[in-house]
Short mmCIF file of C-alpha atoms in Angstrom, two decimals:
data_model
loop_
_atom_site.label_atom_id
_atom_site.label_comp_id
_atom_site.label_asym_id
_atom_site.label_seq_id
_atom_site.Cartn_x
_atom_site.Cartn_y
_atom_site.Cartn_z
CA MET A 85 -0.06 0.00 0.03
CA LYS A 86 2.63 2.29 0.86
CA LYS A 87 4.34 1.80 -2.47
CA LEU A 88 1.15 2.46 -4.27
CA ILE A 89 0.72 5.80 -2.62
CA TRP A 90 4.20 6.88 -3.40
CA GLY A 91 3.98 5.87 -7.06
CA LEU A 92 0.84 7.60 -7.54
CA LEU A 93 2.16 10.78 -6.20
CA ILE A 94 5.54 10.68 -8.39
CA PHE A 95 3.30 9.93 -11.27
CA GLY A 96 1.31 13.00 -10.92
CA VAL A 97 4.34 15.03 -10.48
CA ILE A 98 5.79 13.68 -13.50
CA MET A 99 2.56 14.50 -15.51
CA GLN A 100 2.34 17.95 -14.36
CA LEU A 101 6.11 19.01 -15.05
CA PRO A 102 5.40 20.41 -18.51
CA THR A 103 3.38 22.90 -16.88
CA LEU A 104 5.36 24.01 -13.74
CA GLY A 105 6.89 26.92 -15.73
CA GLN A 106 3.40 28.53 -16.23
CA SER A 107 2.27 27.72 -12.99
CA ASP A 108 1.07 30.26 -10.30
CA TRP A 109 3.21 29.77 -7.33
CA GLN A 110 2.21 31.00 -3.74
CA VAL A 111 4.05 30.78 -0.36
CA LYS A 112 1.94 30.24 2.83
CA ALA A 113 2.40 30.66 6.56
CA PHE A 114 -0.19 29.65 9.02
CA ALA A 115 -1.29 28.84 12.55
CA GLY A 116 -4.24 26.47 13.38
CA VAL A 117 -6.24 24.93 16.16
CA SER A 118 -7.79 21.64 16.14
CA ASP A 119 -10.36 19.52 17.97
CA ALA A 120 -8.27 16.53 18.44
CA ALA A 121 -8.57 12.68 19.97
CA PHE A 122 -7.30 9.34 19.78
CA LEU A 123 -9.48 7.22 18.33
CA GLY A 124 -9.53 3.50 18.29
CA ASP A 125 -9.10 0.39 20.64
CA VAL A 126 -7.90 1.49 23.94
CA LEU A 127 -5.85 -1.06 25.96
CA ASP A 128 -7.56 -2.88 28.76
CA GLY A 129 -6.39 -1.34 32.04
CA GLY A 130 -4.43 1.36 30.14
CA PRO A 131 -4.58 5.23 30.53
CA SER A 132 -7.35 7.23 29.25
CA MET A 133 -6.33 10.11 26.94
CA ASN A 134 -7.83 13.53 26.40
CA VAL A 135 -5.99 16.00 24.21
CA ASP A 136 -6.02 19.91 25.27
CA ARG A 137 -4.73 22.83 23.22
CA PHE A 138 -3.94 21.35 20.09
CA GLN A 139 -2.13 23.90 18.10
CA GLU A 140 -0.13 24.02 14.66
CA TYR A 141 2.01 25.95 12.91
CA GLY A 142 3.49 25.56 9.27
CA VAL A 143 4.57 26.88 5.94
CA ARG A 144 3.28 25.66 2.62
CA LEU A 145 4.46 25.99 -1.00
CA SER A 146 1.51 25.64 -3.61
CA TRP A 147 1.28 25.97 -7.41
CA GLN A 148 -1.39 25.88 -10.06
CA GLY A 149 -1.34 25.45 -13.74
CA ASN A 150 -3.52 26.46 -16.58
CA SER A 151 -6.11 23.83 -15.56
CA LYS A 152 -7.89 24.01 -12.50
CA TRP A 153 -5.71 21.35 -10.69
CA GLY A 154 -2.58 21.96 -8.33
CA LEU A 155 -0.51 20.80 -5.62
CA GLU A 156 0.52 21.91 -2.34
CA THR A 157 3.16 20.76 -0.11
CA GLY A 158 5.01 22.10 3.05
CA ILE A 159 5.71 21.17 6.86
CA THR A 160 3.79 21.54 9.98
CA TYR A 161 4.46 21.38 13.68
CA ALA A 162 1.76 20.53 15.92
CA LYS A 163 2.01 20.38 19.64
CA ALA A 164 -0.74 19.68 22.43
CA THR A 165 -0.95 18.48 26.14
CA LEU A 166 -2.36 15.02 26.72
CA GLN A 167 -3.92 14.44 29.86
CA LEU A 168 -3.33 10.81 30.69
CA GLY A 169 -5.84 9.19 33.34
CA THR A 170 -4.76 6.26 35.28
CA MET A 171 -6.76 4.31 37.81
CA TRP A 172 -5.28 3.39 40.69
CA ILE A 173 -6.62 0.63 43.02
CA PRO A 174 -5.05 0.25 46.33
CA THR A 175 -4.22 -3.57 47.41
CA GLY A 176 -3.26 -5.11 50.66
CA ASN A 177 -3.77 -7.85 53.27
CA PRO A 178 -6.44 -7.37 54.69
CA PRO A 179 -7.95 -5.68 51.73
CA PRO A 180 -8.53 -2.08 52.25
CA ARG A 181 -12.07 -0.52 51.68
CA PRO A 182 -12.98 -0.54 48.08
CA VAL A 183 -11.80 2.47 46.75
CA SER A 184 -10.00 3.74 43.50
CA LEU A 185 -8.16 6.97 42.61
CA LEU A 186 -7.76 8.57 39.17
CA THR A 187 -4.46 10.14 38.66
CA ILE A 188 -4.30 12.94 35.89
CA THR A 189 -0.94 13.44 34.50
CA PRO A 190 -0.18 16.28 31.87
CA THR A 191 2.01 15.12 28.93
CA PRO A 192 3.23 17.29 26.19
CA PHE A 193 2.93 15.97 22.81
CA GLU A 194 4.81 17.07 19.65
CA TYR A 195 4.33 16.07 15.95
CA ILE A 196 6.08 16.98 12.53
CA SER A 197 3.95 16.19 9.33
CA VAL A 198 4.46 16.66 5.70
CA PRO A 199 1.11 17.04 3.52
CA ILE A 200 1.16 16.28 -0.32
CA LEU A 201 -2.33 17.66 -1.46
CA ALA A 202 -3.84 17.67 -4.69
CA THR A 203 -6.04 20.86 -5.10
CA TYR A 204 -8.86 21.54 -7.26
CA GLU A 205 -10.20 25.24 -7.82
CA LEU A 206 -14.17 25.53 -7.82
CA VAL A 207 -14.21 29.43 -8.24
CA SER A 208 -11.25 31.87 -7.84
CA PHE A 209 -11.79 32.13 -3.98
CA LEU A 210 -12.55 28.39 -3.13
CA SER A 211 -10.71 25.31 -3.70
CA LEU A 212 -10.83 21.28 -2.47
CA GLN A 213 -7.85 19.82 -0.88
CA ALA A 214 -6.97 16.16 -0.18
CA GLY A 215 -4.11 13.85 -0.05
CA PRO A 216 -1.59 11.77 2.17
CA LEU A 217 0.18 13.17 5.33
CA LEU A 218 3.63 11.68 5.87
CA GLY A 219 3.86 12.16 9.78
CA PHE A 220 6.49 11.75 12.62
CA GLN A 221 5.55 11.70 16.36
CA GLN A 222 8.45 13.67 18.23
CA SER A 223 7.16 12.46 21.72
CA GLU A 224 8.00 9.13 22.81
CA TYR A 225 5.16 6.76 24.34
CA SER A 226 4.20 3.26 24.49
CA SER A 227 3.71 1.43 21.04
CA TRP A 228 -0.01 1.21 21.56
CA MET A 229 -0.27 5.24 20.81
CA GLU A 230 2.46 5.44 18.44
CA GLN A 231 1.34 8.12 15.62
CA SER A 232 4.20 7.99 13.07
CA GLY A 233 3.04 6.79 9.75
CA VAL A 234 0.96 7.73 6.67
CA GLY A 235 -2.38 9.42 7.43
CA TYR A 236 -4.59 11.84 5.17
CA LEU A 237 -6.29 15.34 4.90
CA VAL A 238 -9.54 16.41 3.22
CA GLY A 239 -10.56 20.21 3.54
CA VAL A 240 -11.20 23.29 1.48
CA ASN A 241 -9.16 26.65 1.09
CA LEU A 242 -10.88 29.88 1.22
CA GLN A 243 -8.61 32.59 0.09
CA HIS A 244 -8.71 36.41 -1.09
CA TYR A 245 -5.78 38.70 -2.50
CA PHE A 246 -5.15 42.10 -1.95
CA ASP A 247 -2.53 42.39 -4.88
CA ARG A 248 -0.16 39.87 -4.33
CA LEU A 249 -0.77 39.45 -0.60
CA GLY A 250 -3.38 37.36 0.66
CA VAL A 251 -5.24 35.60 3.48
CA PHE A 252 -6.71 32.32 3.63
CA LEU A 253 -9.02 29.84 5.80
CA GLN A 254 -8.66 26.24 5.27
CA PRO A 255 -11.38 24.09 7.29
CA ASN A 256 -9.82 20.28 7.23
CA PHE A 257 -10.52 16.91 8.79
CA LYS A 258 -7.01 15.01 9.33
CA GLN A 259 -6.42 11.39 10.63
CA HIS A 260 -2.60 10.49 11.21
CA ALA A 261 -0.90 6.96 11.02
CA ALA A 262 -3.80 5.16 8.93
CA ILE A 263 -0.90 3.33 7.73
CA GLY A 264 1.25 3.25 10.60
CA PHE A 265 4.88 2.55 11.07
CA ASN A 266 4.87 0.69 14.14
CA GLN A 267 2.14 -1.14 15.76
CA SER A 268 -0.81 1.08 17.16
CA ASN A 269 -4.27 0.74 18.61
CA THR A 270 -5.14 4.15 18.02
CA ARG A 271 -5.25 6.98 15.49
CA LEU A 272 -4.92 10.87 16.19
CA THR A 273 -7.83 12.37 14.45
CA GLU A 274 -8.31 16.12 14.12
CA PHE A 275 -11.14 18.55 12.99
CA GLY A 276 -9.04 21.38 12.42
CA LEU A 277 -9.14 25.15 11.27
CA GLN A 278 -5.91 26.83 9.86
CA LEU A 279 -5.64 30.82 9.29
CA GLY A 280 -2.83 32.32 7.43
CA VAL A 281 -1.51 34.66 4.91
CA ALA A 282 -0.25 33.81 1.37
CA TYR A 283 2.40 35.70 -1.04
CA GLN A 284 1.79 35.16 -4.79
CA LEU A 285 5.02 34.75 -6.49
CA SER A 286 3.47 35.35 -10.00
CA SER A 287 0.91 38.29 -11.05
CA LYS A 288 -1.05 36.15 -13.58
CA ARG A 289 -3.95 34.96 -11.34
CA VAL A 290 -4.30 38.21 -8.57
CA ASN A 291 -7.90 38.27 -7.71
#
């Protein structure tokens, strides 16, 4: 499956090479927030997880040829705080009164991802986006919550330009490690919103 994904991406880039010189290029910088959660099977007796303050920052390079199709790639750094809840049940001889304590441990989470997105322009200010995400988890946890791997993104791009400088808004859905590099029972899943600025390197398509 990994070879098929990369083969399709490389084929798409090769097919677009003749139009690169006639493309509109944009450089983007953005910040974003997400409603994120770890979805999937949780180990019996394992900790519960809540994701707080999920933030991301990144830069993108995008281009679009004479057709409505284009590509966008870049790098994104994300960080959050995981609230790991562990149930503690006291033991002893004789057994103590039935009681349990839930211990919450704030744990930092960091993640770097590289999107390779196909874009399709519906109108001058609205485009669809979809494609794989190559992700690398920077924080180390047990293997059952490892998120390094190939995921995907689906979203839309709303933009408006003032001469060559523009602003954009990108609502999106992301799931990480759909094809994981390591065995994992969970998938980091996001409903996110990115807000940023863009600079158009060519003047052909200024809105």
